[in-house]
mmCIF file with all atom_site columns, C-alpha atoms in Angstrom:
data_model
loop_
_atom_site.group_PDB
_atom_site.id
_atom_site.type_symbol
_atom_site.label_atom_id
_atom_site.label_alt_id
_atom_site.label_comp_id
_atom_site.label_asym_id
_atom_site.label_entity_id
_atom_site.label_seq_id
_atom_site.pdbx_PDB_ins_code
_atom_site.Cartn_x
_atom_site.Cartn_y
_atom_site.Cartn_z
_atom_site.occupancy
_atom_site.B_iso_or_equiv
_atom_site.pdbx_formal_charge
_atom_site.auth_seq_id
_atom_site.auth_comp_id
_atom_site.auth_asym_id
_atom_site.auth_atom_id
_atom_site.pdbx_PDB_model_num
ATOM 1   C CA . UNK A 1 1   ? 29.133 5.663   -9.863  1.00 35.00 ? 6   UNK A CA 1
ATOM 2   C CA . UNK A 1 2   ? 27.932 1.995   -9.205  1.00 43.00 ? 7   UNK A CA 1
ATOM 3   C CA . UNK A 1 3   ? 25.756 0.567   -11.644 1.00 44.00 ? 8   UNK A CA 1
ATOM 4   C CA . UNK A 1 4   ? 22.283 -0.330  -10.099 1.00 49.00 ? 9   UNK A CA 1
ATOM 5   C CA . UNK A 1 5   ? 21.101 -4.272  -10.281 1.00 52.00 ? 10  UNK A CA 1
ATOM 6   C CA . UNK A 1 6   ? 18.894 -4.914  -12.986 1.00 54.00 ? 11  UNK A CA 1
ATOM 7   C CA . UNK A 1 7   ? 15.676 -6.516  -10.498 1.00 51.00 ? 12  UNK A CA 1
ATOM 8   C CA . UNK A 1 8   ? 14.092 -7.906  -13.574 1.00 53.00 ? 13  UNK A CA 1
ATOM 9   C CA . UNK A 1 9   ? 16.514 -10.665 -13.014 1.00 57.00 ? 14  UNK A CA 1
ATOM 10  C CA . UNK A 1 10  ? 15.136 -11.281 -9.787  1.00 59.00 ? 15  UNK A CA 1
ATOM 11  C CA . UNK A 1 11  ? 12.156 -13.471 -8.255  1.00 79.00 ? 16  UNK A CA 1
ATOM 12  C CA . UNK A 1 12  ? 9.877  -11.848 -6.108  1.00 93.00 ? 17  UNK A CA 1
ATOM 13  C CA . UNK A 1 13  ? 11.768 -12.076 -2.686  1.00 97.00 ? 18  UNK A CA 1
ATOM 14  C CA . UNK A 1 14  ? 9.972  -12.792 0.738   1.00 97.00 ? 19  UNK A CA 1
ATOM 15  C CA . UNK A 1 15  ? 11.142 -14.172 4.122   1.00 98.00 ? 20  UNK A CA 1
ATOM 16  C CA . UNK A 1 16  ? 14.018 -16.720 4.159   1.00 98.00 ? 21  UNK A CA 1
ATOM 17  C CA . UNK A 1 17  ? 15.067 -15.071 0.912   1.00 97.00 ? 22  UNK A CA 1
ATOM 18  C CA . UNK A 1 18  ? 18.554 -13.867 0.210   1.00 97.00 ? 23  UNK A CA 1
ATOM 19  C CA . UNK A 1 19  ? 18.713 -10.400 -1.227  1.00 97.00 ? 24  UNK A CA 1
ATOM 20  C CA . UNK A 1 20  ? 20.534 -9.809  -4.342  1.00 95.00 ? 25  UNK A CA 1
ATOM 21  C CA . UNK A 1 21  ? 23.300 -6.707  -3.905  1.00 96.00 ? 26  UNK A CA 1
ATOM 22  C CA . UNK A 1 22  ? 21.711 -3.174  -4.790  1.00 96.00 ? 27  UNK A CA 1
ATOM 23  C CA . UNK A 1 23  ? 22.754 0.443   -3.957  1.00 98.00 ? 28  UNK A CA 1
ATOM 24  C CA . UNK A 1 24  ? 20.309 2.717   -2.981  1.00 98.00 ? 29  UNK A CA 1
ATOM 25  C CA . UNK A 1 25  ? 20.929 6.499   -3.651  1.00 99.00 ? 30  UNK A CA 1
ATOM 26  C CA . UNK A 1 26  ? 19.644 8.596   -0.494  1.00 99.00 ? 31  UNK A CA 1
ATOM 27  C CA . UNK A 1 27  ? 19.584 11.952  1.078   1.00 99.00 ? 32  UNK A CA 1
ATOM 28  C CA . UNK A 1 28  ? 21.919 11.882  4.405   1.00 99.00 ? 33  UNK A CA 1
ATOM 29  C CA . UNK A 1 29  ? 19.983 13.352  6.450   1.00 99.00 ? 34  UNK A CA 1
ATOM 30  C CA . UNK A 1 30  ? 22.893 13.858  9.152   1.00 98.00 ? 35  UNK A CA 1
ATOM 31  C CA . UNK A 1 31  ? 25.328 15.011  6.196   1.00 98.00 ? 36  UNK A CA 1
ATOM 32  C CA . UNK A 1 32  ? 23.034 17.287  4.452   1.00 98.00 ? 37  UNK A CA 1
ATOM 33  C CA . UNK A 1 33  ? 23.822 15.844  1.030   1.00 98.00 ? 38  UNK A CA 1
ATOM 34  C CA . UNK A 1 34  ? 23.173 12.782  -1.501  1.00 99.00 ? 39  UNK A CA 1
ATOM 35  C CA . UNK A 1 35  ? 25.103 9.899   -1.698  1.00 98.00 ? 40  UNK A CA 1
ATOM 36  C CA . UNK A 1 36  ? 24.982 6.283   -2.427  1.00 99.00 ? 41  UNK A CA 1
ATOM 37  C CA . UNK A 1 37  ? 24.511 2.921   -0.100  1.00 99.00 ? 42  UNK A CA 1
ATOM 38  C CA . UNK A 1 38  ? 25.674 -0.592  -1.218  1.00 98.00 ? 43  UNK A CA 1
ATOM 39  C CA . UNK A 1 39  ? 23.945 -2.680  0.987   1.00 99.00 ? 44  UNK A CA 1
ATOM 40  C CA . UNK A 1 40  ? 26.436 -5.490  1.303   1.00 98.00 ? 45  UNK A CA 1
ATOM 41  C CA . UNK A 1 41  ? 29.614 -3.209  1.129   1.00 98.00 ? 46  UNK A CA 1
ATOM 42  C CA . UNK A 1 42  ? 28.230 -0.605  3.331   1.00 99.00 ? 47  UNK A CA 1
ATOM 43  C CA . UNK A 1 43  ? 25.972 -2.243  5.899   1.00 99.00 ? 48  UNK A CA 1
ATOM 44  C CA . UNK A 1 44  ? 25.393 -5.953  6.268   1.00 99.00 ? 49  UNK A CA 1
ATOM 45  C CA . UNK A 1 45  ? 29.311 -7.097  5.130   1.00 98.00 ? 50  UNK A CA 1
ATOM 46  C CA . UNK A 1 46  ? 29.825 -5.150  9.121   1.00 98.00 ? 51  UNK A CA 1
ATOM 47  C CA . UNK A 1 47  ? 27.706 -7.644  10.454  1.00 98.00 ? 52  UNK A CA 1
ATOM 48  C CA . UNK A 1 48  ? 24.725 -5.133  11.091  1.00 99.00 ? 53  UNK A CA 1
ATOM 49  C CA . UNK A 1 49  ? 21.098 -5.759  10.445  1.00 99.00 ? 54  UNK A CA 1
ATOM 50  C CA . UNK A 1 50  ? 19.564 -3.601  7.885   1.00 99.00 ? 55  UNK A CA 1
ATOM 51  C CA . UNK A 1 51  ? 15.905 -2.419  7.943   1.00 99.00 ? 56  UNK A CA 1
ATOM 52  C CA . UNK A 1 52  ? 13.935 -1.027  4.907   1.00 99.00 ? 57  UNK A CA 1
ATOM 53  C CA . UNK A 1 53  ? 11.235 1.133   6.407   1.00 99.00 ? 58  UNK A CA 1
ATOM 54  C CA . UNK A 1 54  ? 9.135  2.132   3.410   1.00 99.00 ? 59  UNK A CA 1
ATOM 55  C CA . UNK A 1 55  ? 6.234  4.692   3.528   1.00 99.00 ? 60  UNK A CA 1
ATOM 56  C CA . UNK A 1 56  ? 4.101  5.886   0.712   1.00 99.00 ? 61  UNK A CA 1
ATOM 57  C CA . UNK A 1 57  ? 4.976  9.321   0.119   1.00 99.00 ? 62  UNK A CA 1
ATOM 58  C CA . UNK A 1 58  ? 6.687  12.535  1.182   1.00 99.00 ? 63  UNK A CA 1
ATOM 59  C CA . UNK A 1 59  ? 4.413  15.701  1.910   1.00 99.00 ? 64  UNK A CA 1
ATOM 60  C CA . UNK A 1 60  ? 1.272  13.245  3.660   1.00 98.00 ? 65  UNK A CA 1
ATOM 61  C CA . UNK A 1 61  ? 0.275  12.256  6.374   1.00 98.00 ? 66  UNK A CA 1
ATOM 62  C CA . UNK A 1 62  ? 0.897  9.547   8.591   1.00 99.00 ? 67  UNK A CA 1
ATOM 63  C CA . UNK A 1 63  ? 4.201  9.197   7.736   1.00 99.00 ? 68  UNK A CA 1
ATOM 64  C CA . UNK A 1 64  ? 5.709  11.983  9.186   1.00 99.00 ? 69  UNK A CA 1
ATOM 65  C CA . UNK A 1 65  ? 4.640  10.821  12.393  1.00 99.00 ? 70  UNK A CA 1
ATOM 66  C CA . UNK A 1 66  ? 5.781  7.205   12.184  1.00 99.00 ? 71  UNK A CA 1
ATOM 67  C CA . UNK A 1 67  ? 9.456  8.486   10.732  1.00 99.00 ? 72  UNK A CA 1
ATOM 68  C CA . UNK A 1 68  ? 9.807  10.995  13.920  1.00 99.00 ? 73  UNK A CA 1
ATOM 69  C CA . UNK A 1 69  ? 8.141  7.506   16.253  1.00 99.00 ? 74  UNK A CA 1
ATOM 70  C CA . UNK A 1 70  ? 11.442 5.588   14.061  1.00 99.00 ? 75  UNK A CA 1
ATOM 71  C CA . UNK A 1 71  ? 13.737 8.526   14.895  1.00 99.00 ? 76  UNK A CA 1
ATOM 72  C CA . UNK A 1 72  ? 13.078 8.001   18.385  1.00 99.00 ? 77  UNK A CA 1
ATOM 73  C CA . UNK A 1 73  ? 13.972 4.868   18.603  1.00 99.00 ? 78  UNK A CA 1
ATOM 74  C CA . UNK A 1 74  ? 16.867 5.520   16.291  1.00 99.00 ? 79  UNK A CA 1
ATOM 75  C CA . UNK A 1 75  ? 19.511 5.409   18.826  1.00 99.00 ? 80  UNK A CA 1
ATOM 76  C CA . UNK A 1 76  ? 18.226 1.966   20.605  1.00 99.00 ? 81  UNK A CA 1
ATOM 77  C CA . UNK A 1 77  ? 18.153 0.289   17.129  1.00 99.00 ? 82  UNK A CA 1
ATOM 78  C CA . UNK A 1 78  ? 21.669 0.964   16.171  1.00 99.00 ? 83  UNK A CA 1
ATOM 79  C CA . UNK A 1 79  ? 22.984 0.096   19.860  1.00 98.00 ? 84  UNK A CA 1
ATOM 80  C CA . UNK A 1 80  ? 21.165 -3.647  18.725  1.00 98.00 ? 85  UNK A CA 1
ATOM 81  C CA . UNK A 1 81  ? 23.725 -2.971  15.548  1.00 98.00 ? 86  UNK A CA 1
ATOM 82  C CA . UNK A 1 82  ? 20.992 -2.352  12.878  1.00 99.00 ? 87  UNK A CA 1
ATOM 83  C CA . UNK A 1 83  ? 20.906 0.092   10.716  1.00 99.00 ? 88  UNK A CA 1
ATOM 84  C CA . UNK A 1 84  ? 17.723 1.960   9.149   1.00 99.00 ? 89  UNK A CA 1
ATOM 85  C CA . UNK A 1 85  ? 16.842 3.609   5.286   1.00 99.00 ? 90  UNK A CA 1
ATOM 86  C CA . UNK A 1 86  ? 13.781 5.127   5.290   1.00 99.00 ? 91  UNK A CA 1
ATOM 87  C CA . UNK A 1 87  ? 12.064 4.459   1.806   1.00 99.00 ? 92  UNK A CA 1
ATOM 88  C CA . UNK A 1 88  ? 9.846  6.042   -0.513  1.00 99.00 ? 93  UNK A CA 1
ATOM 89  C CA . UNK A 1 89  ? 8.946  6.413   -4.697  1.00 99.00 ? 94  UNK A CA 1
ATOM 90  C CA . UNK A 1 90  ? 9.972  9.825   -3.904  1.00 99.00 ? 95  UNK A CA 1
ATOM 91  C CA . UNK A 1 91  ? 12.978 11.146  -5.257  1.00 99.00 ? 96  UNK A CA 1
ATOM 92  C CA . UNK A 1 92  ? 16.109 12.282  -2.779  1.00 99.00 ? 97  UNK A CA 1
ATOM 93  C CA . UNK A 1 93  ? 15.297 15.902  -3.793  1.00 99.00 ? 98  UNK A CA 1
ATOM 94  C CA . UNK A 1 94  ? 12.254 15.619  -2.456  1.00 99.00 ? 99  UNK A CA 1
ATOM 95  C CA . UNK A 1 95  ? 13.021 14.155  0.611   1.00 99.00 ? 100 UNK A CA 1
ATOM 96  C CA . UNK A 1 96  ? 15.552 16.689  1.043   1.00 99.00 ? 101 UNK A CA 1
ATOM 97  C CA . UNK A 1 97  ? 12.897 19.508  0.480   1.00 99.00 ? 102 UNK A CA 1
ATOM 98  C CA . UNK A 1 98  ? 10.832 17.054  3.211   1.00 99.00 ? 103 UNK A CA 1
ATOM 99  C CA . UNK A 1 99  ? 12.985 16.959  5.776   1.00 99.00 ? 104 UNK A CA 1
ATOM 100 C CA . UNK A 1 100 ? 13.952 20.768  5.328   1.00 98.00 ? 105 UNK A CA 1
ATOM 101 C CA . UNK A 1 101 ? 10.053 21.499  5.721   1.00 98.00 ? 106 UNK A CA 1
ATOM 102 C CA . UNK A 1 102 ? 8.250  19.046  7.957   1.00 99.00 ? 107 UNK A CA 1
ATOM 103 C CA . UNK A 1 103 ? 8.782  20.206  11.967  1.00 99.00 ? 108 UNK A CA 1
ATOM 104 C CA . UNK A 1 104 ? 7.967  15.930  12.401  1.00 99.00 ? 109 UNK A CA 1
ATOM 105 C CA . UNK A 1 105 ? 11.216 15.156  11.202  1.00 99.00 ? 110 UNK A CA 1
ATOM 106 C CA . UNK A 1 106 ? 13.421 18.035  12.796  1.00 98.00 ? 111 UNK A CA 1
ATOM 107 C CA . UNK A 1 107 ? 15.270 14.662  14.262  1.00 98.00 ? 112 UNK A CA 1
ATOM 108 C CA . UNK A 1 108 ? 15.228 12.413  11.757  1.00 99.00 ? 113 UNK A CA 1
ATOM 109 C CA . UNK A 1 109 ? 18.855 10.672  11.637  1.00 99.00 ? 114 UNK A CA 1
ATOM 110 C CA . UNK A 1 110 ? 19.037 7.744   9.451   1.00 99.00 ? 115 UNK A CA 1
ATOM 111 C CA . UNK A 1 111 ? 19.431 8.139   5.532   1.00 99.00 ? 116 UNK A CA 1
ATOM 112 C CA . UNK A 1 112 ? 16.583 8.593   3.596   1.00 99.00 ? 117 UNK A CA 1
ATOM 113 C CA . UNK A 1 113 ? 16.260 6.888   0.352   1.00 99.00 ? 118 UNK A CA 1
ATOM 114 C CA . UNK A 1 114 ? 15.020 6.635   -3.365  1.00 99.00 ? 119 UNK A CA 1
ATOM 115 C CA . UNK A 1 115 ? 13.184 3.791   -5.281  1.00 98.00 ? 120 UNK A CA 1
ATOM 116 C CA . UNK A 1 116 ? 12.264 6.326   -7.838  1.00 97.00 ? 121 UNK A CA 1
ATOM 117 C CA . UNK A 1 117 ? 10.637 3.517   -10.288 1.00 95.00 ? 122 UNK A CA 1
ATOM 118 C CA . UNK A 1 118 ? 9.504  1.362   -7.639  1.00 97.00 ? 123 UNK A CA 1
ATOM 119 C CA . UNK A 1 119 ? 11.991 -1.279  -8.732  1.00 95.00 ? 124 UNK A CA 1
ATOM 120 C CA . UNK A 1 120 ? 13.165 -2.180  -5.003  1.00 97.00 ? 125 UNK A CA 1
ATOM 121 C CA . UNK A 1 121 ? 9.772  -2.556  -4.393  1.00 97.00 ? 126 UNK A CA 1
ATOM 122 C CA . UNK A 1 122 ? 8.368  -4.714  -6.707  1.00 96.00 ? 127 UNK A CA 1
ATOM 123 C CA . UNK A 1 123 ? 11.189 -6.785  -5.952  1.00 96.00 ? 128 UNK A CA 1
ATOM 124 C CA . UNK A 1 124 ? 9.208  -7.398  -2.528  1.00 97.00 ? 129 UNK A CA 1
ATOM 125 C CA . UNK A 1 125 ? 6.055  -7.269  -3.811  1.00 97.00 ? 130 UNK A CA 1
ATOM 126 C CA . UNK A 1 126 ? 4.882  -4.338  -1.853  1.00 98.00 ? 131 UNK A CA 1
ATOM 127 C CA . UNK A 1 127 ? 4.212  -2.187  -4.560  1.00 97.00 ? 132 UNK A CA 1
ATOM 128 C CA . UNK A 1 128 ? 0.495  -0.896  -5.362  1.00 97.00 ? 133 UNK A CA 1
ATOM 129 C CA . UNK A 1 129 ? 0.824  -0.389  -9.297  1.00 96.00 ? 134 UNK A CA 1
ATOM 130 C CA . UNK A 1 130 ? -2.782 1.555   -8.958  1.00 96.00 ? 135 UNK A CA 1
ATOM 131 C CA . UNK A 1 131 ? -1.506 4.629   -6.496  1.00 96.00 ? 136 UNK A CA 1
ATOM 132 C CA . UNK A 1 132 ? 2.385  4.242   -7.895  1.00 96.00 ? 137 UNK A CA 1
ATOM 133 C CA . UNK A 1 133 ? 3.704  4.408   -4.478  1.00 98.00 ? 138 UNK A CA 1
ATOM 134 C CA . UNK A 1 134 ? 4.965  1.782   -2.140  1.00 98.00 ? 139 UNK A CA 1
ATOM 135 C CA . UNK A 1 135 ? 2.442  0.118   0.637   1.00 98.00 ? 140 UNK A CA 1
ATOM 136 C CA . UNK A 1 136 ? 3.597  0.599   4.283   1.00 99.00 ? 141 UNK A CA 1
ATOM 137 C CA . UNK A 1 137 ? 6.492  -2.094  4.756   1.00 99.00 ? 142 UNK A CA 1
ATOM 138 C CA . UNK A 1 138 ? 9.193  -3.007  6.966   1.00 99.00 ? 143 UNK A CA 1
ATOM 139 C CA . UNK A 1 139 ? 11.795 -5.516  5.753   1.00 99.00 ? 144 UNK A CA 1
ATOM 140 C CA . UNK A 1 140 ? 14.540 -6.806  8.716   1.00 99.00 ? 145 UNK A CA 1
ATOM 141 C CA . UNK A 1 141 ? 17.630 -8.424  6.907   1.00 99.00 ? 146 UNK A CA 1
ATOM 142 C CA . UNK A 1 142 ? 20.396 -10.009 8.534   1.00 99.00 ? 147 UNK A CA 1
ATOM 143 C CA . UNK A 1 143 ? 23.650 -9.939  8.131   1.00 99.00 ? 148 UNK A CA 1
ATOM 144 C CA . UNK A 1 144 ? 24.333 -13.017 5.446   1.00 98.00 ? 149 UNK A CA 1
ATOM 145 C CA . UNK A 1 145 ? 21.229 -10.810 3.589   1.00 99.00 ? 150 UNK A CA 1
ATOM 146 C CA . UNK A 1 146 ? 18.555 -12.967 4.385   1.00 99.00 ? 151 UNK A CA 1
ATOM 147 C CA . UNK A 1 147 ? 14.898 -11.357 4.571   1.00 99.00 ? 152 UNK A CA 1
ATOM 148 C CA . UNK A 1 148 ? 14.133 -12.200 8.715   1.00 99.00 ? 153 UNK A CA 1
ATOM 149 C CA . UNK A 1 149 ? 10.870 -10.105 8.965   1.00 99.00 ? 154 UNK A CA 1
ATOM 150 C CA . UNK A 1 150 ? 8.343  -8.629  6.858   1.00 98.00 ? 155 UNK A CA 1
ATOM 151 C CA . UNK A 1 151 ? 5.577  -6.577  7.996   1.00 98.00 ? 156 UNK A CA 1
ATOM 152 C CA . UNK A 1 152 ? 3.118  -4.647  5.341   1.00 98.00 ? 157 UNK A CA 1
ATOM 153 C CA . UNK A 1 153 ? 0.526  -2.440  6.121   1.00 97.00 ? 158 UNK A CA 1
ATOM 154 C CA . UNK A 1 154 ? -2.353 -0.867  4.031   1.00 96.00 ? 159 UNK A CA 1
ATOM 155 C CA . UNK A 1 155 ? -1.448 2.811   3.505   1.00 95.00 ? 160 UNK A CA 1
ATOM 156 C CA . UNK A 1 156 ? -3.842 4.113   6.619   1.00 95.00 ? 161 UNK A CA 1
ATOM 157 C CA . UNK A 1 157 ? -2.177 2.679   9.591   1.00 97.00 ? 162 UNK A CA 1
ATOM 158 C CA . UNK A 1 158 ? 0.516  3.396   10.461  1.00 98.00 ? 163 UNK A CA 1
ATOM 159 C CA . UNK A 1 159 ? 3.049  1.343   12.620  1.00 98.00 ? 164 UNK A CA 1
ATOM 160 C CA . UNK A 1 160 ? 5.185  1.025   16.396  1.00 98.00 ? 165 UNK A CA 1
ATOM 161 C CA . UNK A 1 161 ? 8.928  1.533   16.244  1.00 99.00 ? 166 UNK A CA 1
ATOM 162 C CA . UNK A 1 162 ? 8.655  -0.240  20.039  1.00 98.00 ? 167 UNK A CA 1
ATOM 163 C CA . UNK A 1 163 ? 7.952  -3.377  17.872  1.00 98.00 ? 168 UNK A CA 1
ATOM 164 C CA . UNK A 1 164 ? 10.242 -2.640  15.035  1.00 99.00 ? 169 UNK A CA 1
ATOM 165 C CA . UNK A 1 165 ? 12.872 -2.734  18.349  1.00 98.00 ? 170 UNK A CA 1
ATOM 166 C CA . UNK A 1 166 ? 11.548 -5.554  19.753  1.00 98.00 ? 171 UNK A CA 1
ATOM 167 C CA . UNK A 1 167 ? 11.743 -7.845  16.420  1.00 98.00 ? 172 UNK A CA 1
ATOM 168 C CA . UNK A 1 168 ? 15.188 -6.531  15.977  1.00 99.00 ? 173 UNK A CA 1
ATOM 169 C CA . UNK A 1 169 ? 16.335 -7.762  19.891  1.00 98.00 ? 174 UNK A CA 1
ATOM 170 C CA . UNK A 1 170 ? 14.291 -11.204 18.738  1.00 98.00 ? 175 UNK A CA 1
ATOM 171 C CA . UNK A 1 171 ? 16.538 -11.571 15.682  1.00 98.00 ? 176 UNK A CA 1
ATOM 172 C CA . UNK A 1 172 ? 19.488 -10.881 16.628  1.00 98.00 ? 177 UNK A CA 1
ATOM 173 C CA . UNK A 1 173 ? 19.067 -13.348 19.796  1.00 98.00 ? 178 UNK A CA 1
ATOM 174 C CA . UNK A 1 174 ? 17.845 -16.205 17.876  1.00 98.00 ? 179 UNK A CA 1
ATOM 175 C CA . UNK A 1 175 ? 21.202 -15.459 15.145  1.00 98.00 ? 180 UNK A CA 1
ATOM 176 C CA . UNK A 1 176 ? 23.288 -15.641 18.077  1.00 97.00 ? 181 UNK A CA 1
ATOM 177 C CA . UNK A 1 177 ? 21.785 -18.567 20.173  1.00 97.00 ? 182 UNK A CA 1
ATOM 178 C CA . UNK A 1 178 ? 21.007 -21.247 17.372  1.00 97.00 ? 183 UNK A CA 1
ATOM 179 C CA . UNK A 1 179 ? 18.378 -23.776 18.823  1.00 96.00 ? 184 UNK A CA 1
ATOM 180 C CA . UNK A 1 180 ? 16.372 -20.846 20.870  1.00 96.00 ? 185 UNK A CA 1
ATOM 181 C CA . UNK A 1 181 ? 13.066 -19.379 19.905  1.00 97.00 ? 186 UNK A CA 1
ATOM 182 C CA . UNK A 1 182 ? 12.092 -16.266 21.253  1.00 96.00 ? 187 UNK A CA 1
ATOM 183 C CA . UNK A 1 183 ? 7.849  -16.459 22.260  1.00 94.00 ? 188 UNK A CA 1
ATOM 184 C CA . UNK A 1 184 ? 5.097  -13.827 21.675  1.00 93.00 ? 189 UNK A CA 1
ATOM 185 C CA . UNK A 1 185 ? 6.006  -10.557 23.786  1.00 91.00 ? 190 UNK A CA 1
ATOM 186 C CA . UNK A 1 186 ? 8.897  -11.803 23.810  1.00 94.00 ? 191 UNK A CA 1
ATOM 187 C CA . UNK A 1 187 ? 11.720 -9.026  25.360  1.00 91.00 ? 192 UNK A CA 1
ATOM 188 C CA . UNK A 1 188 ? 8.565  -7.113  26.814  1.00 88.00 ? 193 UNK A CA 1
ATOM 189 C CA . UNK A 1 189 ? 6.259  -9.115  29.134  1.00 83.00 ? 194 UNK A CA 1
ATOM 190 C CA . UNK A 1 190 ? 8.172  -12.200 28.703  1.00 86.00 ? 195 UNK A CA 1
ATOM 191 C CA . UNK A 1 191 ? 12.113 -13.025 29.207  1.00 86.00 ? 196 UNK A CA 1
ATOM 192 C CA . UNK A 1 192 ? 12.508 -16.476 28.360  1.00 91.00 ? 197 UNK A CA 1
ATOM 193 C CA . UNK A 1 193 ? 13.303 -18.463 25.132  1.00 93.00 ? 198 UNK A CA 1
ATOM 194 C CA . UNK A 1 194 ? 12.310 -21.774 24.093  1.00 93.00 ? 199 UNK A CA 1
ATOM 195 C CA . UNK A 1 195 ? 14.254 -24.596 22.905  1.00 94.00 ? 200 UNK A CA 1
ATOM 196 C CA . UNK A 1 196 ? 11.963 -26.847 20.628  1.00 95.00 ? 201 UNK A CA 1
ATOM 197 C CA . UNK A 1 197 ? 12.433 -30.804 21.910  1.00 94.00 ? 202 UNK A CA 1
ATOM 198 C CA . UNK A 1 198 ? 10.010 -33.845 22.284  1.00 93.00 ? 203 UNK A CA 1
ATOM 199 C CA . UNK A 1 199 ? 10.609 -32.316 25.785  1.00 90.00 ? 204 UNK A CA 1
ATOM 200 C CA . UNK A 1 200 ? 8.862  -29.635 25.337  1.00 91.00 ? 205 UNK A CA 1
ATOM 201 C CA . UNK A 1 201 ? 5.790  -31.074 23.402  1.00 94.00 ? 206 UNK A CA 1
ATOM 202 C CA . UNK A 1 202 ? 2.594  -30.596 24.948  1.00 92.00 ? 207 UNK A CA 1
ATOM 203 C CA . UNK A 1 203 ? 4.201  -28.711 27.982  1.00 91.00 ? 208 UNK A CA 1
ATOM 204 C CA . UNK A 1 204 ? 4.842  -25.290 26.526  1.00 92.00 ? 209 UNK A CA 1
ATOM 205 C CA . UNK A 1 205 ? 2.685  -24.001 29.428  1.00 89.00 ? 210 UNK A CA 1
ATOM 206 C CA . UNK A 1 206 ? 5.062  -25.218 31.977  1.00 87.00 ? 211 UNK A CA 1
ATOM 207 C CA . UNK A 1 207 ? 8.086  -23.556 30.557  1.00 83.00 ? 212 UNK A CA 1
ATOM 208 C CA . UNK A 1 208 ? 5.969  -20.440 29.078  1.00 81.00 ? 213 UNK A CA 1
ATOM 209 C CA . UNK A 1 209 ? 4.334  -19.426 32.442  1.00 79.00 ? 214 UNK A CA 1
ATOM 210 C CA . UNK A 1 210 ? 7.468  -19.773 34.250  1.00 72.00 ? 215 UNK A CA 1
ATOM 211 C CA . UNK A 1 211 ? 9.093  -16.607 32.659  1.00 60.00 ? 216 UNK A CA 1
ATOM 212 C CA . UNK A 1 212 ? 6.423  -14.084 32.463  1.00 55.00 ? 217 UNK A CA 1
#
């Protein structure tokens, strides 16, 4: 068994951050058993995307219905060559009791894993050390392990795995066109990308309008 990273090494980490290498010990939801996931070895070092989805807590509410909305989309989001771990403070036995109970998450797919201490969490600063559970977040990292997207949530809303899609199509273009910017809606209502010039100052209108 790996060792796990000690965090208390680590700065709080936000966008444009590079993640320090961790394993995560989750419930394979696919396999039916528990296992462990090096992010680097197992994930981004294949060039894939990884997303954290973290919810508060197994045995609620709205998160059973935004993990079967994720599982959905599951499919789509791997084609884009991302990968998902759901996340929790829960342990894996309880997600494994979870996902054995819940009808929500009958097609749940992707791994589901354990931040037990909160650790991985506070390393993000999305941790609410009055409830002991994590806040609604979503964490995009690339490939070279560098935080692209964060998106947190008070624990009552929950959130759209159409955007979580959307934002992975956005950053994976922008990775493989360097110099393009992908505008709001961008992907949905609107199709082209921006290239940022003293061209362009002033006349985003023209070049905006033109593609939606």
């Amino acid at each position: 068994m790996e060792d796990y990273i000690d965090f208390e090494e680590f700065r709080i980490l936000g966008v444009g951050d590079k993640v320090p290498e961790f394993v995560i010990k989750v419930y394979d939801t696919v396999e039916k058993r528990f296992k462990e996931v090096n992010i680097y070895k197992d994930i981004l070092s294949k060039g894939k995307f990884l997303v954290l989805f973290y919810y508060p807590a197994d045995f609620t509410f709205v998160c059973p219905t935004e993990l079967e909305d994720l599982a959905e989309k599951y499919d789509q989001i791997k084609k884009e060559g991302a990968e998902v771990i759901a996340m929790s403070t829960d342990t894996v036995y309880t997600h494994l009791a979870w996902h054995a109970t819940e009808k929500l998450l009958e097609n749940v797919k992707f791994p589901m894993g354990e931040d037990h201490t909160g650790t991985i969490a506070k390393m993000f600063n999305i941790y609410d050390y009055k409830s002991g559970v994590a806040y609604r977040a979503t964490i995009i990292i690339d490939p070279d392990g560098t935080v692209v997207g964060m998106e947190v949530n008070n624990t009552d809303v929950g959130r759209d795995a159409d955007e979580l899609l959307r934002k992975i199509k956005a950053f994976k273009y922008v990775r493989e066109h360097p110099g393009e910017v992908c505008p709001a809606k961008w992907g949905k209502d609107v199709n082209i990308t921006l290239k940022p010039g003293e061209n362009l100052v002033g006349r985003v209108y023209e070049y905006y309008k033109k593609g939606k």
